[in-house]
Amino acid sequence: MAFFISGALGVSAAAGALIGVSVAGTAISAYGQIEAGKAQEAALKAQAEQERLAAESRELERQQKLNAALAANVVGLGVSGIKAEGTPSSIALESAENISLSEGMMGLSDRLQQAQLRRQGKAARQASQYAAAGTLLSGAGDIAPYVK
């Protein structure tokens, strides 16, 4: 290979070998950077999916606790002989509305966190591509003085 490079570029065999090694090293480095970016993006996507599943689990747990609390309130009102009309009913409705708003905010926060992880993955992939391009340009600059 060194002979081919030296003949094609009009340089000595030793210089051709060094140029060949430099080109190979530059290409391998660029490839490694791109693959590292892909791996990081995949890891962040997997983390976002795990976060989505955890958020669904937390939501289910909150719903179960809410249902248990509402059922306990209904039973408590029934046992005490208080009718679920008027003030007790309006208190229960306001409480349910507040819980619903709170759950909505938690769900939004979970979705924002997942979206942030996906954006970080895309940014990592893009950064690796830019780094690889920089490596290729740097390698070309290192070899340029030897090319006639």
PDB file of N, CA and C in Angstrom, residues 39-115:
ATOM      1  N   ALA A  39     -24.165   5.114  19.909  1.00  0.00           N
ATOM      2  CA  ALA A  39     -24.362   4.346  21.147  1.00  0.00           C
ATOM      3  C   ALA A  39     -24.960   5.219  22.246  1.00  0.00           C
ATOM      4  N   GLN A  40     -24.466   6.453  22.348  1.00  0.00           N
ATOM      5  CA  GLN A  40     -24.999   7.362  23.369  1.00  0.00           C
ATOM      6  C   GLN A  40     -26.452   7.704  23.070  1.00  0.00           C
ATOM      7  N   GLU A  41     -26.770   7.911  21.805  1.00  0.00           N
ATOM      8  CA  GLU A  41     -28.160   8.202  21.444  1.00  0.00           C
ATOM      9  C   GLU A  41     -29.058   7.016  21.790  1.00  0.00           C
ATOM     10  N   ALA A  42     -28.615   5.807  21.485  1.00  0.00           N
ATOM     11  CA  ALA A  42     -29.407   4.616  21.800  1.00  0.00           C
ATOM     12  C   ALA A  42     -29.607   4.470  23.305  1.00  0.00           C
ATOM     13  N   ALA A  43     -28.553   4.747  24.079  1.00  0.00           N
ATOM     14  CA  ALA A  43     -28.666   4.644  25.535  1.00  0.00           C
ATOM     15  C   ALA A  43     -29.657   5.668  26.085  1.00  0.00           C
ATOM     16  N   LEU A  44     -29.639   6.881  25.562  1.00  0.00           N
ATOM     17  CA  LEU A  44     -30.569   7.907  26.040  1.00  0.00           C
ATOM     18  C   LEU A  44     -32.002   7.610  25.609  1.00  0.00           C
ATOM     19  N   LYS A  45     -32.170   7.019  24.420  1.00  0.00           N
ATOM     20  CA  LYS A  45     -33.516   6.608  24.002  1.00  0.00           C
ATOM     21  C   LYS A  45     -34.043   5.518  24.923  1.00  0.00           C
ATOM     22  N   ALA A  46     -33.184   4.566  25.273  1.00  0.00           N
ATOM     23  CA  ALA A  46     -33.591   3.496  26.191  1.00  0.00           C
ATOM     24  C   ALA A  46     -33.937   4.071  27.559  1.00  0.00           C
ATOM     25  N   GLN A  47     -33.159   5.045  28.017  1.00  0.00           N
ATOM     26  CA  GLN A  47     -33.443   5.686  29.297  1.00  0.00           C
ATOM     27  C   GLN A  47     -34.785   6.420  29.252  1.00  0.00           C
ATOM     28  N   ALA A  48     -35.072   7.076  28.129  1.00  0.00           N
ATOM     29  CA  ALA A  48     -36.360   7.769  27.982  1.00  0.00           C
ATOM     30  C   ALA A  48     -37.510   6.763  28.024  1.00  0.00           C
ATOM     31  N   GLU A  49     -37.332   5.614  27.396  1.00  0.00           N
ATOM     32  CA  GLU A  49     -38.377   4.582  27.411  1.00  0.00           C
ATOM     33  C   GLU A  49     -38.573   4.038  28.825  1.00  0.00           C
ATOM     34  N   GLN A  50     -37.480   3.824  29.548  1.00  0.00           N
ATOM     35  CA  GLN A  50     -37.590   3.369  30.934  1.00  0.00           C
ATOM     36  C   GLN A  50     -38.303   4.407  31.784  1.00  0.00           C
ATOM     37  N   GLU A  51     -38.013   5.664  31.542  1.00  0.00           N
ATOM     38  CA  GLU A  51     -38.674   6.743  32.281  1.00  0.00           C
ATOM     39  C   GLU A  51     -40.172   6.771  31.960  1.00  0.00           C
ATOM     40  N   ARG A  52     -40.518   6.522  30.703  1.00  0.00           N
ATOM     41  CA  ARG A  52     -41.937   6.486  30.320  1.00  0.00           C
ATOM     42  C   ARG A  52     -42.656   5.365  31.063  1.00  0.00           C
ATOM     43  N   LEU A  53     -42.040   4.202  31.128  1.00  0.00           N
ATOM     44  CA  LEU A  53     -42.655   3.074  31.829  1.00  0.00           C
ATOM     45  C   LEU A  53     -42.774   3.358  33.327  1.00  0.00           C
ATOM     46  N   ALA A  54     -41.747   3.970  33.906  1.00  0.00           N
ATOM     47  CA  ALA A  54     -41.796   4.324  35.327  1.00  0.00           C
ATOM     48  C   ALA A  54     -42.891   5.355  35.590  1.00  0.00           C
ATOM     49  N   ALA A  55     -43.047   6.306  34.670  1.00  0.00           N
ATOM     50  CA  ALA A  55     -44.091   7.331  34.827  1.00  0.00           C
ATOM     51  C   ALA A  55     -45.478   6.693  34.768  1.00  0.00           C
ATOM     52  N   GLU A  56     -45.655   5.741  33.858  1.00  0.00           N
ATOM     53  CA  GLU A  56     -46.947   5.045  33.787  1.00  0.00           C
ATOM     54  C   GLU A  56     -47.215   4.278  35.080  1.00  0.00           C
ATOM     55  N   SER A  57     -46.188   3.668  35.631  1.00  0.00           N
ATOM     56  CA  SER A  57     -46.337   2.934  36.885  1.00  0.00           C
ATOM     57  C   SER A  57     -46.698   3.879  38.033  1.00  0.00           C
ATOM     58  N   ARG A  58     -46.034   5.034  38.089  1.00  0.00           N
ATOM     59  CA  ARG A  58     -46.358   6.015  39.132  1.00  0.00           C
ATOM     60  C   ARG A  58     -47.780   6.534  38.973  1.00  0.00           C
ATOM     61  N   GLU A  59     -48.196   6.757  37.730  1.00  0.00           N
ATOM     62  CA  GLU A  59     -49.563   7.230  37.467  1.00  0.00           C
ATOM     63  C   GLU A  59     -50.589   6.205  37.937  1.00  0.00           C
ATOM     64  N   LEU A  60     -50.341   4.945  37.640  1.00  0.00           N
ATOM     65  CA  LEU A  60     -51.254   3.884  38.073  1.00  0.00           C
ATOM     66  C   LEU A  60     -51.323   3.819  39.591  1.00  0.00           C
ATOM     67  N   GLU A  61     -50.186   3.948  40.233  1.00  0.00           N
ATOM     68  CA  GLU A  61     -50.160   3.921  41.698  1.00  0.00           C
ATOM     69  C   GLU A  61     -50.932   5.104  42.281  1.00  0.00           C
ATOM     70  N   ARG A  62     -50.755   6.300  41.693  1.00  0.00           N
ATOM     71  CA  ARG A  62     -51.502   7.477  42.163  1.00  0.00           C
ATOM     72  C   ARG A  62     -53.005   7.277  41.987  1.00  0.00           C
ATOM     73  N   GLN A  63     -53.403   6.720  40.845  1.00  0.00           N
ATOM     74  CA  GLN A  63     -54.830   6.480  40.596  1.00  0.00           C
ATOM     75  C   GLN A  63     -55.405   5.503  41.617  1.00  0.00           C
ATOM     76  N   GLN A  64     -54.651   4.457  41.927  1.00  0.00           N
ATOM     77  CA  GLN A  64     -55.129   3.485  42.909  1.00  0.00           C
ATOM     78  C   GLN A  64     -55.286   4.123  44.287  1.00  0.00           C
ATOM     79  N   LYS A  65     -54.328   4.965  44.691  1.00  0.00           N
ATOM     80  CA  LYS A  65     -54.420   5.651  45.979  1.00  0.00           C
ATOM     81  C   LYS A  65     -55.598   6.618  46.000  1.00  0.00           C
ATOM     82  N   LEU A  66     -55.806   7.326  44.895  1.00  0.00           N
ATOM     83  CA  LEU A  66     -56.926   8.258  44.805  1.00  0.00           C
ATOM     84  C   LEU A  66     -58.255   7.515  44.913  1.00  0.00           C
ATOM     85  N   ASN A  67     -58.363   6.431  44.159  1.00  0.00           N
ATOM     86  CA  ASN A  67     -59.602   5.650  44.218  1.00  0.00           C
ATOM     87  C   ASN A  67     -59.860   5.110  45.621  1.00  0.00           C
ATOM     88  N   ALA A  68     -58.811   4.654  46.296  1.00  0.00           N
ATOM     89  CA  ALA A  68     -58.976   4.153  47.665  1.00  0.00           C
ATOM     90  C   ALA A  68     -59.421   5.267  48.604  1.00  0.00           C
ATOM     91  N   ALA A  69     -58.832   6.456  48.442  1.00  0.00           N
ATOM     92  CA  ALA A  69     -59.199   7.582  49.296  1.00  0.00           C
ATOM     93  C   ALA A  69     -60.628   8.027  49.038  1.00  0.00           C
ATOM     94  N   LEU A  70     -61.021   8.088  47.758  1.00  0.00           N
ATOM     95  CA  LEU A  70     -62.398   8.479  47.440  1.00  0.00           C
ATOM     96  C   LEU A  70     -63.397   7.446  47.957  1.00  0.00           C
ATOM     97  N   ALA A  71     -63.065   6.184  47.830  1.00  0.00           N
ATOM     98  CA  ALA A  71     -63.951   5.127  48.340  1.00  0.00           C
ATOM     99  C   ALA A  71     -64.065   5.223  49.853  1.00  0.00           C
ATOM    100  N   ALA A  72     -62.952   5.489  50.540  1.00  0.00           N
ATOM    101  CA  ALA A  72     -62.989   5.625  51.997  1.00  0.00           C
ATOM    102  C   ALA A  72     -63.845   6.815  52.405  1.00  0.00           C
ATOM    103  N   ASN A  73     -63.777   7.910  51.644  1.00  0.00           N
ATOM    104  CA  ASN A  73     -64.613   9.082  51.944  1.00  0.00           C
ATOM    105  C   ASN A  73     -66.091   8.753  51.794  1.00  0.00           C
ATOM    106  N   VAL A  74     -66.433   8.053  50.730  1.00  0.00           N
ATOM    107  CA  VAL A  74     -67.836   7.690  50.502  1.00  0.00           C
ATOM    108  C   VAL A  74     -68.334   6.782  51.617  1.00  0.00           C
ATOM    109  N   VAL A  75     -67.534   5.804  51.980  1.00  0.00           N
ATOM    110  CA  VAL A  75     -67.920   4.891  53.065  1.00  0.00           C
ATOM    111  C   VAL A  75     -68.043   5.656  54.378  1.00  0.00           C
ATOM    112  N   GLY A  76     -67.081   6.553  54.630  1.00  0.00           N
ATOM    113  CA  GLY A  76     -67.120   7.342  55.861  1.00  0.00           C
ATOM    114  C   GLY A  76     -68.359   8.211  55.933  1.00  0.00           C
ATOM    115  N   LEU A  77     -68.718   8.833  54.821  1.00  0.00           N
ATOM    116  CA  LEU A  77     -69.933   9.657  54.806  1.00  0.00           C
ATOM    117  C   LEU A  77     -71.166   8.800  55.025  1.00  0.00           C
ATOM    118  N   GLY A  78     -71.196   7.640  54.393  1.00  0.00           N
ATOM    119  CA  GLY A  78     -72.356   6.752  54.534  1.00  0.00           C
ATOM    120  C   GLY A  78     -72.519   6.233  55.949  1.00  0.00           C
ATOM    121  N   VAL A  79     -71.425   5.854  56.580  1.00  0.00           N
ATOM    122  CA  VAL A  79     -71.453   5.317  57.943  1.00  0.00           C
ATOM    123  C   VAL A  79     -71.869   6.403  58.928  1.00  0.00           C
ATOM    124  N   SER A  80     -71.431   7.624  58.704  1.00  0.00           N
ATOM    125  CA  SER A  80     -71.746   8.704  59.639  1.00  0.00           C
ATOM    126  C   SER A  80     -73.147   9.265  59.416  1.00  0.00           C
ATOM    127  N   GLY A  81     -73.791   8.837  58.357  1.00  0.00           N
ATOM    128  CA  GLY A  81     -75.141   9.307  58.097  1.00  0.00           C
ATOM    129  C   GLY A  81     -75.199  10.651  57.392  1.00  0.00           C
ATOM    130  N   ILE A  82     -74.066  11.163  56.969  1.00  0.00           N
ATOM    131  CA  ILE A  82     -74.046  12.450  56.259  1.00  0.00           C
ATOM    132  C   ILE A  82     -74.368  12.179  54.802  1.00  0.00           C
ATOM    133  N   LYS A  83     -75.287  12.968  54.292  1.00  0.00           N
ATOM    134  CA  LYS A  83     -75.640  12.823  52.887  1.00  0.00           C
ATOM    135  C   LYS A  83     -74.588  13.523  52.032  1.00  0.00           C
ATOM    136  N   ALA A  84     -74.281  12.935  50.876  1.00  0.00           N
ATOM    137  CA  ALA A  84     -73.260  13.487  49.982  1.00  0.00           C
ATOM    138  C   ALA A  84     -73.854  14.585  49.121  1.00  0.00           C
ATOM    139  N   GLU A  85     -74.481  15.528  49.786  1.00  0.00           N
ATOM    140  CA  GLU A  85     -75.069  16.670  49.087  1.00  0.00           C
ATOM    141  C   GLU A  85     -74.531  17.941  49.714  1.00  0.00           C
ATOM    142  N   GLY A  86     -74.584  19.019  48.987  1.00  0.00           N
ATOM    143  CA  GLY A  86     -74.193  20.321  49.537  1.00  0.00           C
ATOM    144  C   GLY A  86     -72.704  20.417  49.779  1.00  0.00           C
ATOM    145  N   THR A  87     -72.354  20.868  50.999  1.00  0.00           N
ATOM    146  CA  THR A  87     -70.953  21.133  51.326  1.00  0.00           C
ATOM    147  C   THR A  87     -70.055  19.898  51.198  1.00  0.00           C
ATOM    148  N   PRO A  88     -70.408  18.728  51.733  1.00  0.00           N
ATOM    149  CA  PRO A  88     -69.517  17.564  51.567  1.00  0.00           C
ATOM    150  C   PRO A  88     -69.263  17.226  50.084  1.00  0.00           C
ATOM    151  N   SER A  89     -70.300  17.383  49.287  1.00  0.00           N
ATOM    152  CA  SER A  89     -70.152  17.102  47.867  1.00  0.00           C
ATOM    153  C   SER A  89     -69.239  18.112  47.192  1.00  0.00           C
ATOM    154  N   SER A  90     -69.386  19.381  47.528  1.00  0.00           N
ATOM    155  CA  SER A  90     -68.547  20.410  46.911  1.00  0.00           C
ATOM    156  C   SER A  90     -67.097  20.271  47.380  1.00  0.00           C
ATOM    157  N   ILE A  91     -66.883  19.886  48.629  1.00  0.00           N
ATOM    158  CA  ILE A  91     -65.520  19.660  49.128  1.00  0.00           C
ATOM    159  C   ILE A  91     -64.874  18.490  48.379  1.00  0.00           C
ATOM    160  N   ALA A  92     -65.625  17.425  48.189  1.00  0.00           N
ATOM    161  CA  ALA A  92     -65.106  16.257  47.475  1.00  0.00           C
ATOM    162  C   ALA A  92     -64.776  16.615  46.024  1.00  0.00           C
ATOM    163  N   LEU A  93     -65.644  17.416  45.398  1.00  0.00           N
ATOM    164  CA  LEU A  93     -65.406  17.830  44.011  1.00  0.00           C
ATOM    165  C   LEU A  93     -64.162  18.701  43.908  1.00  0.00           C
ATOM    166  N   GLU A  94     -64.007  19.658  44.817  1.00  0.00           N
ATOM    167  CA  GLU A  94     -62.832  20.524  44.799  1.00  0.00           C
ATOM    168  C   GLU A  94     -61.556  19.716  45.052  1.00  0.00           C
ATOM    169  N   SER A  95     -61.646  18.782  45.965  1.00  0.00           N
ATOM    170  CA  SER A  95     -60.496  17.921  46.255  1.00  0.00           C
ATOM    171  C   SER A  95     -60.115  17.102  45.029  1.00  0.00           C
ATOM    172  N   ALA A  96     -61.092  16.553  44.336  1.00  0.00           N
ATOM    173  CA  ALA A  96     -60.825  15.771  43.127  1.00  0.00           C
ATOM    174  C   ALA A  96     -60.223  16.644  42.030  1.00  0.00           C
ATOM    175  N   GLU A  97     -60.696  17.884  41.908  1.00  0.00           N
ATOM    176  CA  GLU A  97     -60.145  18.802  40.904  1.00  0.00           C
ATOM    177  C   GLU A  97     -58.685  19.140  41.206  1.00  0.00           C
ATOM    178  N   ASN A  98     -58.386  19.375  42.493  1.00  0.00           N
ATOM    179  CA  ASN A  98     -57.006  19.682  42.882  1.00  0.00           C
ATOM    180  C   ASN A  98     -56.079  18.496  42.609  1.00  0.00           C
ATOM    181  N   ILE A  99     -56.556  17.304  42.911  1.00  0.00           N
ATOM    182  CA  ILE A  99     -55.762  16.101  42.659  1.00  0.00           C
ATOM    183  C   ILE A  99     -55.535  15.937  41.162  1.00  0.00           C
ATOM    184  N   SER A 100     -56.557  16.196  40.375  1.00  0.00           N
ATOM    185  CA  SER A 100     -56.445  16.072  38.924  1.00  0.00           C
ATOM    186  C   SER A 100     -55.413  17.057  38.369  1.00  0.00           C
ATOM    187  N   LEU A 101     -55.434  18.297  38.862  1.00  0.00           N
ATOM    188  CA  LEU A 101     -54.443  19.287  38.426  1.00  0.00           C
ATOM    189  C   LEU A 101     -53.031  18.854  38.806  1.00  0.00           C
ATOM    190  N   SER A 102     -52.885  18.354  40.011  1.00  0.00           N
ATOM    191  CA  SER A 102     -51.581  17.889  40.479  1.00  0.00           C
ATOM    192  C   SER A 102     -51.070  16.737  39.622  1.00  0.00           C
ATOM    193  N   GLU A 103     -51.938  15.800  39.305  1.00  0.00           N
ATOM    194  CA  GLU A 103     -51.548  14.662  38.471  1.00  0.00           C
ATOM    195  C   GLU A 103     -51.194  15.114  37.056  1.00  0.00           C
ATOM    196  N   GLY A 104     -51.928  16.084  36.556  1.00  0.00           N
ATOM    197  CA  GLY A 104     -51.622  16.625  35.232  1.00  0.00           C
ATOM    198  C   GLY A 104     -50.244  17.254  35.188  1.00  0.00           C
ATOM    199  N   MET A 105     -49.881  17.987  36.238  1.00  0.00           N
ATOM    200  CA  MET A 105     -48.557  18.603  36.305  1.00  0.00           C
ATOM    201  C   MET A 105     -47.464  17.538  36.397  1.00  0.00           C
ATOM    202  N   MET A 106     -47.710  16.480  37.170  1.00  0.00           N
ATOM    203  CA  MET A 106     -46.720  15.400  37.277  1.00  0.00           C
ATOM    204  C   MET A 106     -46.548  14.697  35.934  1.00  0.00           C
ATOM    205  N   GLY A 107     -47.647  14.477  35.235  1.00  0.00           N
ATOM    206  CA  GLY A 107     -47.572  13.844  33.920  1.00  0.00           C
ATOM    207  C   GLY A 107     -46.815  14.704  32.927  1.00  0.00           C
ATOM    208  N   LEU A 108     -47.062  16.003  32.967  1.00  0.00           N
ATOM    209  CA  LEU A 108     -46.351  16.933  32.089  1.00  0.00           C
ATOM    210  C   LEU A 108     -44.862  16.917  32.394  1.00  0.00           C
ATOM    211  N   SER A 109     -44.519  16.937  33.658  1.00  0.00           N
ATOM    212  CA  SER A 109     -43.116  16.896  34.060  1.00  0.00           C
ATOM    213  C   SER A 109     -42.444  15.621  33.552  1.00  0.00           C
ATOM    214  N   ASP A 110     -43.123  14.492  33.665  1.00  0.00           N
ATOM    215  CA  ASP A 110     -42.584  13.217  33.175  1.00  0.00           C
ATOM    216  C   ASP A 110     -42.351  13.264  31.668  1.00  0.00           C
ATOM    217  N   ARG A 111     -43.322  13.796  30.931  1.00  0.00           N
ATOM    218  CA  ARG A 111     -43.188  13.860  29.469  1.00  0.00           C
ATOM    219  C   ARG A 111     -42.057  14.805  29.053  1.00  0.00           C
ATOM    220  N   LEU A 112     -41.907  15.920  29.775  1.00  0.00           N
ATOM    221  CA  LEU A 112     -40.818  16.851  29.477  1.00  0.00           C
ATOM    222  C   LEU A 112     -39.456  16.200  29.723  1.00  0.00           C
ATOM    223  N   GLN A 113     -39.365  15.427  30.789  1.00  0.00           N
ATOM    224  CA  GLN A 113     -38.102  14.743  31.086  1.00  0.00           C
ATOM    225  C   GLN A 113     -37.764  13.735  29.988  1.00  0.00           C
ATOM    226  N   GLN A 114     -38.757  13.000  29.515  1.00  0.00           N
ATOM    227  CA  GLN A 114     -38.525  12.027  28.437  1.00  0.00           C
ATOM    228  C   GLN A 114     -38.094  12.736  27.151  1.00  0.00           C
ATOM    229  N   ALA A 115     -38.750  13.838  26.835  1.00  0.00           N
ATOM    230  CA  ALA A 115     -38.394  14.600  25.628  1.00  0.00           C
ATOM    231  C   ALA A 115     -36.966  15.142  25.735  1.00  0.00           C
TER     232      ALA A 115
END
